[in-house]
Coordinates of C-alpha atoms in Angstrom, one line a residue:
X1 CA 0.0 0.0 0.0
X2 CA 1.8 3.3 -0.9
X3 CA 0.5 6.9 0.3
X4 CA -0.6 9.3 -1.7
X5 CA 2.9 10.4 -3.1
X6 CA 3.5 7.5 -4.2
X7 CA 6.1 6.0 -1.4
X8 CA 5.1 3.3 0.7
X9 CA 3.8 4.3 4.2
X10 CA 7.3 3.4 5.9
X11 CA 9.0 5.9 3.6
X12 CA 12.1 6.7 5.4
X13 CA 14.0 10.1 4.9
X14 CA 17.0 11.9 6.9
X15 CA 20.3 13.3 6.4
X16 CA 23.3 11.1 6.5
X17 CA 26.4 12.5 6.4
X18 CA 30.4 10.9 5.0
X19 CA 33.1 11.7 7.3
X20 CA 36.6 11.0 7.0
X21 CA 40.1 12.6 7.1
X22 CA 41.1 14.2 3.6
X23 CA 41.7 12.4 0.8
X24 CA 39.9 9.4 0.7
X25 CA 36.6 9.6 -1.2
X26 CA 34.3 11.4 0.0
X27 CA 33.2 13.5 -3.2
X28 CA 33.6 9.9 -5.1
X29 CA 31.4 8.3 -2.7
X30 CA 28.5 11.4 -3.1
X31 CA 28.9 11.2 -6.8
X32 CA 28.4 7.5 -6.9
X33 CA 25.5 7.5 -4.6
X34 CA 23.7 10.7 -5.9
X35 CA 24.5 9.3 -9.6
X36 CA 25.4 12.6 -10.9
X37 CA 29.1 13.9 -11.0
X38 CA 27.8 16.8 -8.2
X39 CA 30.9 17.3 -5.6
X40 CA 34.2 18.7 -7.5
X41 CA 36.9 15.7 -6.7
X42 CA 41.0 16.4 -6.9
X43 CA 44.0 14.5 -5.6
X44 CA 44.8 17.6 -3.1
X45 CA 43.9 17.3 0.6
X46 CA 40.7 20.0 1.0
X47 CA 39.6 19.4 -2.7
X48 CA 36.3 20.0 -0.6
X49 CA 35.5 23.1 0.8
X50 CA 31.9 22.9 1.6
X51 CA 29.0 21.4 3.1
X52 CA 26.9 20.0 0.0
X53 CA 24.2 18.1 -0.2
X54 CA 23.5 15.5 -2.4
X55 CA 20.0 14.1 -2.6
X56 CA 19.5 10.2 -3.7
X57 CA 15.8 9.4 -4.0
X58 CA 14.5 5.7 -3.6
X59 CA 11.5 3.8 -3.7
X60 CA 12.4 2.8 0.0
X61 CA 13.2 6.5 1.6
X62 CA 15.1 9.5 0.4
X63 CA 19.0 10.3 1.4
X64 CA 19.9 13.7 2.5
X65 CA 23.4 13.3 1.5
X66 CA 26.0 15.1 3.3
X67 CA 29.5 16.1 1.8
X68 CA 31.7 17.4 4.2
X69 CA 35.8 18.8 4.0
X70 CA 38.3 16.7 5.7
X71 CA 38.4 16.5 9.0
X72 CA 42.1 16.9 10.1
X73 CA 44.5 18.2 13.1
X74 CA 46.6 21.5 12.8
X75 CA 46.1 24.3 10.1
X76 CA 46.0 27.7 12.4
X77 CA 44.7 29.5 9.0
X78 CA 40.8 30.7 9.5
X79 CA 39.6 28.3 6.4
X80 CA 41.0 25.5 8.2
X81 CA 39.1 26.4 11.7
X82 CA 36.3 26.9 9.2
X83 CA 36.1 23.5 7.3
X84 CA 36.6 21.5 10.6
X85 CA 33.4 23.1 11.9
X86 CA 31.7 21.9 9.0
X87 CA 32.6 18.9 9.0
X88 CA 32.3 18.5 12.7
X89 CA 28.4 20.2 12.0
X90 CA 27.9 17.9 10.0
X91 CA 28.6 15.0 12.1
X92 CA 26.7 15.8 14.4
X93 CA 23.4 17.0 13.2
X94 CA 23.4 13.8 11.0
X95 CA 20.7 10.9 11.4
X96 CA 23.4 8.7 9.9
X97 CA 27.5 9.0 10.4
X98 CA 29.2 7.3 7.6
X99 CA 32.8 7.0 8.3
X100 CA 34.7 6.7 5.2
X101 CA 38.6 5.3 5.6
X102 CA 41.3 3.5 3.6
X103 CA 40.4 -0.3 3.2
X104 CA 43.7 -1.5 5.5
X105 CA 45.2 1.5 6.7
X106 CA 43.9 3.4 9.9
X107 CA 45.9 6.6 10.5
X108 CA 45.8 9.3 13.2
X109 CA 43.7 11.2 11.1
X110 CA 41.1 8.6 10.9
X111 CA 41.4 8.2 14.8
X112 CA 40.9 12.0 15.0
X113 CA 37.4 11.2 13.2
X114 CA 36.3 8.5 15.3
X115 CA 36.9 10.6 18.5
X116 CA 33.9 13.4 16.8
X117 CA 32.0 10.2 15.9
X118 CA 32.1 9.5 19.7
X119 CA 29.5 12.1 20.9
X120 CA 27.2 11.1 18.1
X121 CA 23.9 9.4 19.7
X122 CA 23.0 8.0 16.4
X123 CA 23.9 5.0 14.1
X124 CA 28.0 5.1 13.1
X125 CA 28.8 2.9 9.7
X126 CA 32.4 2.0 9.0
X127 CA 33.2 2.3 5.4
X128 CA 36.2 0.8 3.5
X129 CA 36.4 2.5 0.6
X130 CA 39.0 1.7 -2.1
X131 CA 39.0 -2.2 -2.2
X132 CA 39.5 -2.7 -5.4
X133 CA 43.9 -1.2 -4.8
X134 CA 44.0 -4.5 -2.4
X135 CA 46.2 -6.6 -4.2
X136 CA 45.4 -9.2 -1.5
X137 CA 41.9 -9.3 0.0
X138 CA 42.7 -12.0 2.8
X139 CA 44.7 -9.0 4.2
X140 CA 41.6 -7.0 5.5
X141 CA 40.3 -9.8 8.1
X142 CA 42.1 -9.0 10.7
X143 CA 42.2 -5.3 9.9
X144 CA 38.4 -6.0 10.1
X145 CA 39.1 -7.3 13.4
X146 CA 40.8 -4.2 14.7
X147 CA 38.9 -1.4 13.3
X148 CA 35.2 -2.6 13.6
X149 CA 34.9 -5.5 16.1
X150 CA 34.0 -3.3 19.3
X151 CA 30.4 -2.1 18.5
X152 CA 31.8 1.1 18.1
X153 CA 30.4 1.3 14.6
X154 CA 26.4 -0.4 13.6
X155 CA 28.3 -2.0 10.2
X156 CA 30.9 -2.4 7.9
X157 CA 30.6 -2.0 4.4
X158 CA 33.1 -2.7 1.7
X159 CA 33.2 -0.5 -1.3
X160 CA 34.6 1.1 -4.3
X161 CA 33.5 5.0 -4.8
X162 CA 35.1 5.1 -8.2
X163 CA 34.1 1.7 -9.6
X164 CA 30.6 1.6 -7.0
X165 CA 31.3 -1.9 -5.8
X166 CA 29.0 -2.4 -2.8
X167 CA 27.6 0.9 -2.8
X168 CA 24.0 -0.2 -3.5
X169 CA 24.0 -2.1 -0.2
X170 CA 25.7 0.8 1.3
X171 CA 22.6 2.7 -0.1
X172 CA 20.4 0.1 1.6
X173 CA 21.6 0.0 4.7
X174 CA 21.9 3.8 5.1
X175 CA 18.4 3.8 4.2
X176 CA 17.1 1.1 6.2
X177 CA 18.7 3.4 9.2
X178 CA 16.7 6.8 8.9
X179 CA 14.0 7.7 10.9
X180 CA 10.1 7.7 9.3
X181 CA 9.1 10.4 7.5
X182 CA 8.0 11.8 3.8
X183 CA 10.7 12.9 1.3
X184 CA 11.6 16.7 1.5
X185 CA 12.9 17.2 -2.0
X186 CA 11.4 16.0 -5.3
X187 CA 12.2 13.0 -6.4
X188 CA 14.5 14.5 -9.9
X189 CA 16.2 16.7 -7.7
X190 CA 19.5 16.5 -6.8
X191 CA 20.9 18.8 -4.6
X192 CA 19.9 22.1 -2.7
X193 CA 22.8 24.1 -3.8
X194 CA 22.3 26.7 -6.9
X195 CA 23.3 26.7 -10.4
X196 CA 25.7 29.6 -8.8
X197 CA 27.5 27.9 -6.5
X198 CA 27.9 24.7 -8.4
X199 CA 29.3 27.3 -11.0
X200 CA 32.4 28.2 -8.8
X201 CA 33.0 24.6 -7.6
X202 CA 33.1 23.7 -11.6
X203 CA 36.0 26.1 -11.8
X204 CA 37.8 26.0 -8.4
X205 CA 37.8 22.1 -9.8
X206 CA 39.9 22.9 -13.1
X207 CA 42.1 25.3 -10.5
X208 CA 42.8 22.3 -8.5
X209 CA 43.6 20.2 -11.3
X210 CA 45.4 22.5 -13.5
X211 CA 47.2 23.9 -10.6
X212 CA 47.5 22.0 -7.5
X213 CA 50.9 21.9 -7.0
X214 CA 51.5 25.7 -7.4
X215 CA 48.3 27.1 -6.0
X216 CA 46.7 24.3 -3.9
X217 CA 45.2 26.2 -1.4
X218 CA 45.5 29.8 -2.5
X219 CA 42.5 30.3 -4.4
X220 CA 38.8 30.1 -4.4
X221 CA 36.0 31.4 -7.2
X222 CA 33.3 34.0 -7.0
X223 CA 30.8 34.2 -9.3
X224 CA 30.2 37.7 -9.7
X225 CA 26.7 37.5 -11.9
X226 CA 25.0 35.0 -13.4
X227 CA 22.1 35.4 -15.7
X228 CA 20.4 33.0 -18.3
X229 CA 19.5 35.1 -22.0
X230 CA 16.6 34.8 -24.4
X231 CA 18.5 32.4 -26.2
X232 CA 18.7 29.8 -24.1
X233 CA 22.3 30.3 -22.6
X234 CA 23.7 31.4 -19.6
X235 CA 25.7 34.1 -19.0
X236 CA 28.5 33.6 -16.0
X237 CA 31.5 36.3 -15.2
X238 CA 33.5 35.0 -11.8
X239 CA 36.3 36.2 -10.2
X240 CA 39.1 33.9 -9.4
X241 CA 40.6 35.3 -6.4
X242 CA 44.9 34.6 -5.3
X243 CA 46.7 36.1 -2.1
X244 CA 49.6 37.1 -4.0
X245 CA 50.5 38.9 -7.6
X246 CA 52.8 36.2 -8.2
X247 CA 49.6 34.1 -7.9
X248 CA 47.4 35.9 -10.1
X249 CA 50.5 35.7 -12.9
X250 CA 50.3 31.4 -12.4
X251 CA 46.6 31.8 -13.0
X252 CA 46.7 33.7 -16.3
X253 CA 49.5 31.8 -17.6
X254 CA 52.2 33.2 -20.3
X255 CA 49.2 35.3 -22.6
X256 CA 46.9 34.3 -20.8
X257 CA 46.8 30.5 -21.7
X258 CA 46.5 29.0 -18.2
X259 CA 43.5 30.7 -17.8
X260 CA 41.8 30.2 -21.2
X261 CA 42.5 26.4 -20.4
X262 CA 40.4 26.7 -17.1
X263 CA 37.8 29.0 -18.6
X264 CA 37.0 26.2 -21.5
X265 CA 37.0 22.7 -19.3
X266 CA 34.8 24.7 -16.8
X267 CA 32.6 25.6 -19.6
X268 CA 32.2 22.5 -20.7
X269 CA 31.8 21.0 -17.5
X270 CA 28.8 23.8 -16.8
X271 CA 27.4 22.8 -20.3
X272 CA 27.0 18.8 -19.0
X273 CA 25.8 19.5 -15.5
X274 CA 22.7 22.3 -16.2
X275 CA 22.3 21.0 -20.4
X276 CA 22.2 23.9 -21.8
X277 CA 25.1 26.4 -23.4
X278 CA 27.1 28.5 -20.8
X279 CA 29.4 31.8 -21.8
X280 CA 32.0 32.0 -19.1
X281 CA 34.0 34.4 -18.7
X282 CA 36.9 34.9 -16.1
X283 CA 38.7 37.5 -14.4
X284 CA 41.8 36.9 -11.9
X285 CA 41.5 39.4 -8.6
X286 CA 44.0 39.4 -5.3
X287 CA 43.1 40.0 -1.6
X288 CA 45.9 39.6 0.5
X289 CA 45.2 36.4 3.1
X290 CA 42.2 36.1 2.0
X291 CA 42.2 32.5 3.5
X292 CA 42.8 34.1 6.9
X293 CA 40.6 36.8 6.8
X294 CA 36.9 35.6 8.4
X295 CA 35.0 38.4 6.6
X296 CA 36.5 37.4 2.9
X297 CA 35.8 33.9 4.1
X298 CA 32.2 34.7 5.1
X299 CA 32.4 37.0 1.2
X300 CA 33.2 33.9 -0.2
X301 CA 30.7 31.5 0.7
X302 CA 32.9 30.1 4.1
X303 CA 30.7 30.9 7.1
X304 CA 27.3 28.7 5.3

């Protein structure tokens, strides 16, 4: 018997949200579950610098997916106060606590996370991601055995984000955890964030990729208007903003090639995700510290 939107009477919808210490799959793991490529992914540490969530609608209960930043020890720097009290947010307001680690290695980074999970009142799953880089699966029993024996965590799951092994019961059981209630999004949308905001993260992406060894951490997008035209396409102008001249001149690129580079893949990227034609253009801006600054973090998008 289903109700009258069409989900069964034990519909189940909350917010779960992936945890973890930088760097092992967290974006990957949204993107598989949510189905679309929504959070921007990178090989650099603090690839994610937001709370975003994904929505993953099923016949069983909807998902309020929650991408958080890395959880990690040190940084001084006001972004990286900033993106642990997301992440620790996060955590905590969540029905559902998905800890995400390396399948066979456990670090103090990933200890750090289980000490925020500790406070939680709510179900904790231990997730293995990247399975498929064990050469030899016998290896991960008594790993198994050490991480997830103590009823610290309610399961343990065994995935692959990038191939998504295992993530369909992962899906399940996340599912099979939230409390009773009716779906709070529609069952084609994805995500709550705006065409704006998934604007900037398209091109902070193609910053990270294109640049990550000389500007890792130095620079993040604002999208300074965004406007759709008769025709169909949208118009998009965003700032790219550096701490440092010498910054600005890596982002441009000798005559400006660097920058044309990251203006066209983010284009192109814009044209998949919202299917329709995008004109982008870019400017390059500096604000000294910017990343220490609380008011240009709270500017930028930081403080949501």
């Amino acid at each position: 018997m289903t109700s009258s939107s069409s989900h069964p009477e034990e519909f189940r919808c909350g917010t779960a949200a992936i945890v973890g210490r930088p760097n092992v799959g967290k974006s990957t793991l949204v993107n598989a579950l949510v189905g679309v490529r929504l959070a921007i992914v990178g090989p650099k540490p603090q690839t994610t610098r937001h709370r975003i969530l994904g929505i993953v609608t099923k016949p069983q209960g909807q998902i309020l997916l929650l991408d958080t930043p890395g959880l990690h020890a040190g940084g001084a720097r006001a972004i990286n106060r900033q993106l642990n009290r997301a992440a620790r947010n996060a955590a905590a307001e969540a029905d559902v606590c998905m800890h995400l680690i390396e399948a066979g290695r456990w670090t103090e980074g990933d200890q750090l996370v289980r000490n925020v999970l500790s406070d939680s009142p709510h179900p904790r799953l231990l997730v293995l991601n990247k399975v498929d880089a064990q050469k030899d699966k016998k290896q991960l029993l008594p790993f198994l055995q050490k991480v997830g024996s103590d009823g610290f965590y309610a399961g343990v799951f065994l995935i692959s984000a990038r191939r998504r092994d295992g993530v369909d019961t992962l899906e399940r059981a996340i599912i099979e955890r939230l409390p009773v209630g009716p779906a709070q999004f529609g069952e084609d949308e994805f995500t709550d964030r705006s065409e704006r905001f998934l604007a900037a993260e398209l091109i902070r992406e193609q910053l990270m990729l294109r640049l990550g060894q000389e500007l890792p951490y130095s620079a993040t997008v604002e999208i300074e208007s965004f406007a759709d035209n008769e025709g169909g396409m949208s118009e998009i102008h965003a700032a790219i903003w550096v701490e440092r001249e010498g910054q600005k001149a890596i982002v441009i690129g000798k005559g400006g090639e660097q920058l044309k580079a990251i203006g066209s893949a983010a284009r192109l990227a814009m044209n998949r995700l919202f299917g329709r034609r995008v004109h982008l253009k870019l400017w390059v801006k500096v604000r000294e510290n910017w990343s220490d600054d609380e008011a240009a973090l709270q500017r930028f998008g930081y403080g949501e």
